Tab-separated table of C-alpha atoms in Angstrom:
chain	number	residue	atom	x	y	z
Z	1	MET	CA	-3.875	40.992	-4.421
Z	2	GLU	CA	-1.643	39.305	-6.109
Z	3	GLN	CA	-3.185	35.448	-7.053
Z	4	LYS	CA	-1.282	32.594	-6.275
Z	5	VAL	CA	-0.443	30.606	-9.579
Z	6	LYS	CA	-1.005	26.960	-9.366
Z	7	GLU	CA	1.239	24.546	-9.910
Z	8	THR	CA	0.671	21.698	-13.028
Z	9	LEU	CA	-0.191	18.563	-11.603
Z	10	TRP	CA	-1.220	16.857	-14.601
Z	11	SER	CA	1.772	16.599	-17.345
Z	12	LYS	CA	2.107	13.646	-19.495
Z	13	SER	CA	4.716	12.016	-17.442
Z	14	PHE	CA	2.608	11.721	-14.338
Z	15	ILE	CA	-0.194	9.908	-16.676
Z	16	LEU	CA	1.291	7.795	-17.549
Z	17	LEU	CA	4.019	7.007	-14.099
Z	18	MET	CA	-0.036	6.049	-12.483
Z	19	VAL	CA	-0.904	4.285	-15.488
Z	20	GLY	CA	2.383	2.652	-15.818
Z	21	ASN	CA	1.837	1.647	-11.701
Z	22	LEU	CA	-2.082	0.839	-12.125
Z	23	PHE	CA	-1.110	-1.989	-14.752
Z	24	VAL	CA	1.849	-3.377	-11.938
Z	25	PHE	CA	-0.430	-3.707	-9.117
Z	26	MET	CA	-2.489	-4.967	-11.638
Z	27	SER	CA	-0.050	-7.492	-12.978
Z	28	PHE	CA	0.468	-8.370	-9.329
Z	29	GLN	CA	-2.440	-8.769	-7.645
Z	30	MET	CA	-4.127	-11.026	-9.911
Z	31	LEU	CA	-2.325	-14.249	-8.758
Z	32	ILE	CA	-2.225	-12.911	-4.941
Z	33	PRO	CA	-5.613	-15.156	-4.033
Z	34	THR	CA	-4.648	-17.431	-6.756
Z	35	LEU	CA	-1.130	-18.297	-5.649
Z	36	PRO	CA	-2.308	-20.386	-1.560
Z	37	PRO	CA	-4.779	-23.046	-4.497
Z	38	TYR	CA	-1.939	-23.507	-6.172
Z	39	ILE	CA	0.692	-24.585	-3.741
Z	40	LYS	CA	-1.453	-26.175	-2.461
Z	41	SER	CA	-2.549	-28.539	-5.468
Z	42	LEU	CA	1.449	-28.703	-5.084
Z	43	GLY	CA	1.376	-31.191	-3.017
Z	44	ALA	CA	2.256	-28.045	0.647
Z	45	SER	CA	1.038	-28.431	4.394
Z	46	GLY	CA	-0.952	-25.402	6.105
Z	47	ILE	CA	2.023	-24.205	7.477
Z	48	GLU	CA	4.149	-23.797	3.978
Z	49	ILE	CA	0.612	-22.127	2.078
Z	50	GLY	CA	1.062	-20.169	5.056
Z	51	LEU	CA	4.805	-19.436	4.027
Z	52	VAL	CA	4.008	-17.536	0.695
Z	53	THR	CA	1.681	-14.556	2.471
Z	54	SER	CA	4.774	-14.371	5.715
Z	55	LEU	CA	7.173	-14.988	3.230
Z	56	PHE	CA	6.501	-12.456	0.596
Z	57	SER	CA	5.870	-10.177	3.178
Z	58	ILE	CA	9.581	-10.438	5.473
Z	59	GLY	CA	11.227	-10.239	1.317
Z	60	ALA	CA	9.682	-6.970	1.269
Z	61	VAL	CA	10.392	-5.948	3.705
Z	62	LEU	CA	14.278	-7.036	3.856
Z	63	SER	CA	14.447	-4.949	0.122
Z	64	ARG	CA	13.155	-1.389	0.971
Z	65	PRO	CA	16.199	-0.395	2.769
Z	66	PHE	CA	18.626	-1.044	0.391
Z	67	ILE	CA	16.489	0.455	-2.850
Z	68	GLY	CA	15.465	3.896	-0.334
Z	69	TYR	CA	19.449	3.843	0.111
Z	70	LEU	CA	19.800	3.455	-4.335
Z	71	LEU	CA	17.164	6.604	-4.119
Z	72	GLU	CA	19.861	8.797	-2.086
Z	73	PHE	CA	21.900	8.854	-5.393
Z	74	ASN	CA	20.693	7.244	-7.751
Z	75	LYS	CA	18.540	8.773	-11.017
Z	76	ARG	CA	14.860	7.290	-11.001
Z	77	LYS	CA	14.386	5.740	-14.350
Z	78	PRO	CA	16.704	2.852	-14.669
Z	79	LEU	CA	15.672	1.724	-10.826
Z	80	VAL	CA	12.062	1.687	-11.391
Z	81	LEU	CA	12.667	-0.387	-14.523
Z	82	ILE	CA	14.578	-2.823	-12.889
Z	83	GLY	CA	11.930	-3.126	-10.316
Z	84	ALA	CA	9.191	-3.571	-13.481
Z	85	ILE	CA	11.332	-6.104	-15.131
Z	86	ALA	CA	11.872	-7.995	-12.542
Z	87	LEU	CA	8.608	-8.818	-11.223
Z	88	LEU	CA	8.238	-9.684	-14.760
Z	89	THR	CA	10.936	-12.764	-14.789
Z	90	ILE	CA	9.345	-14.217	-11.364
Z	91	THR	CA	5.931	-14.263	-12.781
Z	92	PHE	CA	7.010	-15.880	-15.490
Z	93	ILE	CA	9.053	-18.004	-13.818
Z	94	TYR	CA	6.132	-19.864	-11.272
Z	95	PRO	CA	5.188	-22.267	-13.526
Z	96	LEU	CA	8.101	-23.969	-13.797
Z	97	SER	CA	7.601	-23.673	-9.956
Z	98	GLN	CA	6.473	-27.937	-9.551
Z	99	VAL	CA	8.487	-28.301	-5.658
Z	100	VAL	CA	7.006	-26.887	-2.670
Z	101	ILE	CA	10.549	-25.333	-1.386
Z	102	LEU	CA	11.326	-23.842	-4.648
Z	103	PHE	CA	8.301	-21.825	-5.142
Z	104	LEU	CA	8.251	-20.541	-1.514
Z	105	LEU	CA	11.973	-19.454	-2.373
Z	106	PHE	CA	10.440	-17.911	-5.365
Z	107	ARG	CA	7.835	-15.945	-3.325
Z	108	PHE	CA	10.735	-14.543	-1.289
Z	109	ILE	CA	12.388	-13.158	-4.132
Z	110	HIS	CA	8.792	-12.108	-5.610
Z	111	GLY	CA	8.623	-9.959	-2.660
Z	112	LEU	CA	12.572	-8.287	-2.505
Z	113	ALA	CA	11.650	-7.658	-6.202
Z	114	TRP	CA	8.209	-6.123	-5.270
Z	115	GLY	CA	9.384	-4.297	-2.265
Z	116	TRP	CA	12.345	-2.461	-4.921
Z	117	SER	CA	9.110	-1.625	-7.240
Z	118	THR	CA	7.250	-0.077	-5.142
Z	119	THR	CA	9.300	2.083	-2.896
Z	120	VAL	CA	10.742	3.308	-6.099
Z	121	ASN	CA	7.952	4.002	-8.183
Z	122	GLY	CA	6.104	5.931	-5.516
Z	123	THR	CA	9.203	7.821	-4.498
Z	124	ALA	CA	9.487	8.760	-8.555
Z	125	ALA	CA	5.425	10.267	-8.638
Z	126	VAL	CA	6.749	12.847	-5.437
Z	127	ASP	CA	9.316	13.353	-7.668
Z	128	ILE	CA	7.169	14.181	-10.609
Z	129	VAL	CA	4.577	16.069	-8.752
Z	130	PRO	CA	4.972	19.739	-7.326
Z	131	ASN	CA	5.310	19.970	-3.708
Z	132	SER	CA	2.887	22.250	-3.343
Z	133	ARG	CA	0.088	20.131	-4.894
Z	134	LEU	CA	1.656	16.952	-2.833
Z	135	GLY	CA	-1.721	15.365	-1.143
Z	136	GLU	CA	-3.625	15.868	-3.849
Z	137	GLY	CA	-0.918	14.557	-6.100
Z	138	MET	CA	-0.643	11.027	-3.859
Z	139	GLY	CA	-4.041	11.273	-3.750
Z	140	TYR	CA	-4.660	10.319	-7.561
Z	141	PHE	CA	-1.569	8.169	-7.040
Z	142	GLY	CA	-2.570	6.414	-4.175
Z	143	LEU	CA	-6.206	5.179	-7.347
Z	144	SER	CA	-3.764	3.098	-8.987
Z	145	VAL	CA	-2.689	0.711	-6.090
Z	146	THR	CA	-6.489	0.773	-4.710
Z	147	LEU	CA	-7.923	0.208	-8.020
Z	148	GLY	CA	-5.077	-2.435	-9.020
Z	149	MET	CA	-5.756	-3.852	-4.963
Z	150	ILE	CA	-9.793	-4.153	-5.733
Z	151	ILE	CA	-10.079	-4.845	-9.315
Z	152	ALA	CA	-7.410	-7.328	-9.889
Z	153	PRO	CA	-8.004	-9.748	-7.313
Z	154	SER	CA	-10.880	-10.631	-8.705
Z	155	LEU	CA	-9.805	-10.743	-12.627
Z	156	GLY	CA	-7.589	-13.424	-11.240
Z	157	ILE	CA	-10.352	-15.643	-9.290
Z	158	PHE	CA	-12.649	-15.898	-12.635
Z	159	LEU	CA	-9.618	-16.611	-14.723
Z	160	TYR	CA	-7.631	-19.161	-11.987
Z	161	GLN	CA	-11.764	-20.106	-12.550
Z	162	VAL	CA	-12.124	-20.498	-16.147
Z	163	THR	CA	-9.028	-21.588	-17.429
Z	164	SER	CA	-5.548	-22.496	-16.532
Z	165	PHE	CA	-3.189	-21.081	-14.250
Z	166	ASN	CA	-0.023	-20.929	-17.055
Z	167	ASN	CA	-2.786	-18.614	-18.815
Z	168	LEU	CA	-3.532	-16.771	-15.632
Z	169	VAL	CA	0.388	-15.658	-15.741
Z	170	LEU	CA	0.800	-15.532	-19.021
Z	171	ILE	CA	-2.007	-12.966	-18.690
Z	172	SER	CA	-0.390	-11.278	-15.691
Z	173	GLY	CA	3.244	-11.924	-17.493
Z	174	ALA	CA	0.960	-9.181	-20.693
Z	175	LEU	CA	0.001	-6.590	-18.119
Z	176	GLY	CA	2.599	-7.069	-16.175
Z	177	VAL	CA	4.916	-6.425	-20.399
Z	178	ILE	CA	2.286	-3.410	-20.775
Z	179	ALA	CA	3.327	-1.140	-17.167
Z	180	ILE	CA	7.240	-1.618	-18.275
Z	181	ILE	CA	6.582	0.048	-21.768
Z	182	MET	CA	4.381	2.836	-20.517
Z	183	LEU	CA	7.504	2.755	-17.665
Z	184	SER	CA	9.660	2.669	-19.843
Z	185	ILE	CA	8.270	6.474	-21.846
Z	186	VAL	CA	7.911	8.217	-18.470
Z	187	HIS	CA	10.534	11.618	-17.986
Z	188	TYR	CA	11.548	11.478	-14.551
Z	189	SER	CA	12.167	13.441	-12.456
Z	190	THR	CA	15.469	12.879	-10.171
Z	191	PRO	CA	15.650	15.820	-7.574
Z	192	GLU	CA	18.501	18.511	-7.467
Z	193	SER	CA	19.451	16.902	-4.393
Z	194	VAL	CA	20.424	13.768	-4.941
Z	195	LYS	CA	21.758	14.819	-7.981
Z	196	SER	CA	24.440	15.978	-5.808
Z	197	VAL	CA	25.107	13.838	-4.216
Z	198	LYS	CA	27.903	10.857	-4.412
Z	199	LYS	CA	27.559	7.180	-3.285
Z	200	GLU	CA	31.162	8.072	-2.086
Z	201	GLU	CA	29.923	10.521	0.465
Z	202	LEU	CA	26.842	8.438	1.512
Z	203	THR	CA	28.017	5.735	4.885
Z	204	PHE	CA	25.165	2.358	3.935
Z	205	SER	CA	23.104	2.246	7.200
Z	206	TYR	CA	20.814	-0.739	7.603
Z	207	PHE	CA	18.744	0.991	10.324
Z	208	GLY	CA	19.762	3.899	8.513
Z	209	SER	CA	17.611	2.853	5.692
Z	210	LEU	CA	14.803	1.376	7.593
Z	211	ILE	CA	13.672	4.473	9.696
Z	212	GLU	CA	13.596	8.281	8.803
Z	213	LYS	CA	13.078	9.819	11.533
Z	214	ALA	CA	11.417	12.786	9.907
Z	215	GLY	CA	8.906	11.181	9.317
Z	216	TRP	CA	8.546	7.692	11.892
Z	217	TYR	CA	5.345	8.655	13.951
Z	218	PRO	CA	3.898	9.233	10.580
Z	219	SER	CA	4.123	5.416	9.960
Z	220	LEU	CA	3.600	4.640	13.720
Z	221	ILE	CA	0.234	5.213	13.029
Z	222	THR	CA	0.252	3.963	9.659
Z	223	ILE	CA	0.846	0.856	11.509
Z	224	MET	CA	-1.710	0.546	13.813
Z	225	ALA	CA	-4.281	1.784	10.716
Z	226	THR	CA	-3.152	-1.499	9.017
Z	227	PHE	CA	-3.224	-3.992	11.213
Z	228	GLY	CA	-6.437	-3.214	12.028
Z	229	TYR	CA	-7.189	-3.848	8.601
Z	230	GLY	CA	-5.070	-6.969	9.020
Z	231	SER	CA	-8.300	-9.069	9.874
Z	232	ILE	CA	-10.555	-7.882	6.818
Z	233	ALA	CA	-7.478	-8.784	3.690
Z	234	THR	CA	-8.027	-12.051	6.239
Z	235	PHE	CA	-10.592	-12.874	6.623
Z	236	ILE	CA	-13.476	-10.792	5.125
Z	237	VAL	CA	-14.028	-14.178	1.982
Z	238	ILE	CA	-14.382	-16.198	5.123
Z	239	PHE	CA	-16.663	-14.330	6.509
Z	240	ALA	CA	-18.574	-14.019	3.572
Z	241	GLU	CA	-19.170	-17.951	3.557
Z	242	GLU	CA	-19.964	-18.363	7.286
Z	243	ARG	CA	-22.771	-15.611	6.689
Z	244	GLY	CA	-24.455	-17.299	3.976
Z	245	ILE	CA	-23.021	-13.362	1.695
Z	246	GLU	CA	-23.129	-14.559	-1.912
Z	247	HIS	CA	-22.145	-10.680	-3.556
Z	248	ILE	CA	-19.181	-10.008	-0.882
Z	249	PHE	CA	-17.871	-8.620	-3.634
Z	250	LEU	CA	-20.330	-5.688	-3.495
Z	251	PHE	CA	-18.018	-4.512	-0.405
Z	252	TYR	CA	-15.074	-3.846	-2.867
Z	253	LEU	CA	-16.772	-2.399	-5.742
Z	254	SER	CA	-18.386	0.215	-3.283
Z	255	ASN	CA	-14.444	0.401	-1.577
Z	256	ALA	CA	-13.376	1.555	-5.405
Z	257	ILE	CA	-16.373	4.378	-6.202
Z	258	MET	CA	-16.661	6.070	-2.909
Z	259	ALA	CA	-11.919	5.466	-2.409
Z	260	SER	CA	-12.041	7.155	-6.401
Z	261	ILE	CA	-14.525	10.317	-4.993
Z	262	SER	CA	-13.218	11.171	-1.682
Z	263	ARG	CA	-9.413	10.603	-3.108
Z	264	PRO	CA	-8.798	13.939	-4.243
Z	265	ILE	CA	-10.927	16.031	-2.279
Z	266	ALA	CA	-8.953	15.137	1.092
Z	267	GLY	CA	-5.972	15.767	-1.501
Z	268	LYS	CA	-6.872	18.546	-1.964
Z	269	TRP	CA	-7.622	18.727	2.418
Z	270	PHE	CA	-4.277	17.930	3.390
Z	271	ASP	CA	-2.066	20.502	0.514
Z	272	GLU	CA	-4.896	23.394	2.006
Z	273	LYS	CA	-5.735	22.172	5.743
Z	274	GLY	CA	-2.791	19.880	6.357
Z	275	PRO	CA	-2.964	16.209	7.039
Z	276	LYS	CA	-4.185	15.607	10.663
Z	277	GLY	CA	-7.536	16.517	10.546
Z	278	ILE	CA	-8.090	14.617	7.324
Z	279	VAL	CA	-6.549	11.088	9.763
Z	280	LEU	CA	-9.342	11.995	12.967
Z	281	VAL	CA	-12.012	12.519	9.945
Z	282	CYS	CA	-11.097	8.976	8.512
Z	283	SER	CA	-10.326	7.370	11.368
Z	284	ILE	CA	-13.834	7.669	12.437
Z	285	VAL	CA	-15.537	6.612	9.408
Z	286	THR	CA	-13.106	3.637	9.588
Z	287	PHE	CA	-14.258	2.497	12.606
Z	288	MET	CA	-18.105	2.564	11.379
Z	289	GLY	CA	-17.619	1.034	8.286
Z	290	MET	CA	-15.492	-2.418	10.602
Z	291	TRP	CA	-18.658	-2.568	13.113
Z	292	VAL	CA	-21.155	-2.535	9.890
Z	293	LEU	CA	-19.765	-4.369	7.798
Z	294	SER	CA	-19.270	-7.113	11.654
Z	295	LEU	CA	-23.431	-6.987	11.854
Z	296	ALA	CA	-23.657	-7.424	8.309
Z	297	HIS	CA	-26.519	-10.566	6.947
Z	298	SER	CA	-27.255	-8.405	3.620
Z	299	ASP	CA	-25.976	-7.397	0.533
Z	300	LEU	CA	-26.919	-4.173	1.955
Z	301	PHE	CA	-24.392	-4.217	5.197
Z	302	ILE	CA	-21.888	-5.292	2.568
Z	303	ILE	CA	-21.890	-1.977	0.374
Z	304	ILE	CA	-22.727	0.209	3.098
Z	305	ALA	CA	-19.505	-1.111	4.667
Z	306	GLY	CA	-17.892	-0.179	1.783
Z	307	LEU	CA	-18.944	3.103	0.777
Z	308	LEU	CA	-18.008	3.996	4.402
Z	309	PHE	CA	-14.710	1.794	3.950
Z	310	GLY	CA	-13.504	3.360	0.353
Z	311	VAL	CA	-14.086	7.058	1.923
Z	312	GLY	CA	-12.123	6.499	5.554
Z	313	PHE	CA	-9.920	3.698	4.007
Z	314	GLY	CA	-9.119	4.503	0.779
Z	315	SER	CA	-7.868	8.224	2.334
Z	316	LEU	CA	-6.230	7.350	5.679
Z	317	LEU	CA	-3.111	5.567	4.035
Z	318	PRO	CA	-2.387	8.468	1.121
Z	319	THR	CA	-3.026	11.093	3.790
Z	320	LEU	CA	-0.070	9.060	6.043
Z	321	GLN	CA	2.097	8.374	3.511
Z	322	SER	CA	1.965	12.637	1.862
Z	323	TRP	CA	2.784	13.336	5.968
Z	324	THR	CA	5.164	10.861	6.016
Z	325	LEU	CA	6.772	12.269	3.205
Z	326	SER	CA	6.129	15.834	3.529
Z	327	LYS	CA	7.882	16.042	6.910
Z	328	THR	CA	11.006	14.533	4.328
Z	329	PRO	CA	13.831	16.346	3.714
Z	330	THR	CA	13.610	16.398	-0.638
Z	331	ASN	CA	17.188	13.459	-0.699
Z	332	ARG	CA	15.880	11.196	2.340
Z	333	ARG	CA	12.490	10.723	0.766
Z	334	GLY	CA	12.840	7.315	-0.700
Z	335	VAL	CA	14.135	6.334	2.719
Z	336	ALA	CA	10.915	7.414	4.515
Z	337	ASN	CA	9.039	6.130	1.128
Z	338	GLY	CA	10.373	2.773	1.961
Z	339	MET	CA	9.133	3.076	5.674
Z	340	PHE	CA	5.871	3.891	4.909
Z	341	TYR	CA	5.546	0.368	2.530
Z	342	SER	CA	6.975	-0.948	4.964
Z	343	SER	CA	4.680	-0.055	7.731
Z	344	ILE	CA	1.797	-1.742	5.811
Z	345	ASP	CA	2.392	-5.026	5.216
Z	346	LEU	CA	4.579	-4.875	8.844
Z	347	GLY	CA	0.893	-3.893	10.035
Z	348	ILE	CA	-1.305	-6.145	7.658
Z	349	GLY	CA	0.785	-8.881	8.079
Z	350	LEU	CA	0.918	-9.050	11.426
Z	351	GLY	CA	-2.421	-8.381	11.962
Z	352	GLY	CA	-3.095	-11.363	9.956
Z	353	LEU	CA	-1.044	-13.301	12.559
Z	354	ILE	CA	-2.839	-11.819	15.591
Z	355	PHE	CA	-6.062	-12.232	14.191
Z	356	GLY	CA	-4.956	-15.588	12.403
Z	357	VAL	CA	-4.891	-17.127	16.059
Z	358	LEU	CA	-7.482	-15.472	17.936
Z	359	ALA	CA	-10.263	-16.363	14.473
Z	360	GLN	CA	-9.565	-20.591	16.731
Z	361	PHE	CA	-11.156	-19.049	19.751
Z	362	LEU	CA	-14.158	-16.319	18.374
Z	363	GLU	CA	-16.196	-15.060	15.068
Z	364	ILE	CA	-15.033	-13.698	12.688
Z	365	ALA	CA	-17.583	-10.547	13.680
Z	366	THR	CA	-15.832	-9.761	16.596
Z	367	LEU	CA	-12.327	-9.386	15.234
Z	368	PHE	CA	-13.938	-7.094	12.742
Z	369	GLN	CA	-15.099	-5.235	16.704
Z	370	ILE	CA	-12.029	-5.978	18.112
Z	371	SER	CA	-9.726	-5.109	14.965
Z	372	SER	CA	-11.700	-1.243	14.589
Z	373	LEU	CA	-10.468	-0.805	17.639
Z	374	PHE	CA	-6.950	-0.607	16.337
Z	375	LEU	CA	-8.194	2.666	14.780
Z	376	LEU	CA	-9.233	4.283	17.552
Z	377	VAL	CA	-5.347	4.697	18.224
Z	378	THR	CA	-5.283	5.469	15.195
Z	379	LEU	CA	-7.208	8.242	16.005
Z	380	ILE	CA	-5.953	8.875	19.712
Z	381	LEU	CA	-2.165	9.102	17.988
Z	382	THR	CA	-3.011	11.365	15.772
Z	383	LEU	CA	-5.008	14.072	18.905
Z	384	LEU	CA	-1.236	13.237	20.739
Z	385	GLU	CA	0.877	14.484	17.634
Z	386	LYS	CA	-1.669	17.201	17.615
Z	387	ARG	CA	-1.137	18.613	21.685
Z	388	ARG	CA	2.695	17.952	21.233
Z	389	LYS	CA	2.804	20.114	18.798
Z	390	ARG	CA	0.442	22.929	20.414
Z	391	MET	CA	3.503	22.231	23.056
Z	392	THR	CA	6.347	22.217	21.140
Z	393	GLU	CA	5.329	25.820	18.932
Z	394	HIS	CA	4.457	26.983	23.030
Z	395	GLN	CA	7.470	25.964	24.542
Z	396	ALA	CA	9.551	27.896	21.519
Z	397	VAL	CA	7.135	30.953	22.137
Z	398	SER	CA	7.725	31.561	25.718
């Protein structure tokens, strides 16, 4: 019996792209928790502080259809470097903005650059990863996102407390420079279907580049999953203060450890058996994690919640991304990636906004319990997809 040869995943280019993307996320995420107190020190109102997040998310969502369109006919390297350089430039401009309105304008532009960079880097990774190991490869690539999102905010808060905002920006910028160096020496792989396309042959449609029809369903599931997560992203620090839990970093630490362990396993599962079983398991585990967190009064519960979240939510997003991309034609993967990342921004942004309104009337623990229901919606939508597929196959046979 002929044994199938396993395609190489760990190429030099894939490693450099993954580490370069980690530094992009580290550079960016360091600033996230420190920008609200900084703009507050400039005299910003509560609404203006809220706009720090809202304008950024709007910018990111608005830019992705354009970059998705550009990815249909352009080589990857110039687009990757433009995104990284734009992020670095905006980072260095922040300390120059001593007027609130100007700061918010820079924040919107930062969102445009972030939408560009995340879409291009994710698409470049898909192009490098062998199709037979797509789930595994994107699982590992997703670690650069997860670790950056978990490590950098804590580091940023620490630096903000012990030094000035200007010094924090310099350190963030240094990480951005390292990212650009790494990304510049990657040997990118542009699909032949993209190389053969001429710009003149394409007609740009904003809506057409916002949504990729072939992969819309897993992106819808992504909105539901991240909508539920929006309450945690917004209120977990305030929740810890209310409960008197001093070591909330243990949630992020245990989350990172389990995500690092579980993602490669989930990726291989995806490649062998498809996405739906993983999505079901991850939705249930994340649901359990949210309830454990809502009941937490001690570090032990925080650690358990973090472990469950690392296994569940830590594997859920890269699985949904791989699912979206696996259903998409090669030349439309840039659009699909943009749609996927916009789904995350939309879900977390809307979740934070709606649960922010509810927080005026309910305890934060109750918010976590309500938001956990959206993980059950994720589960139901996945089951409905399995049923729809079986019905389609049955009709095709008959």
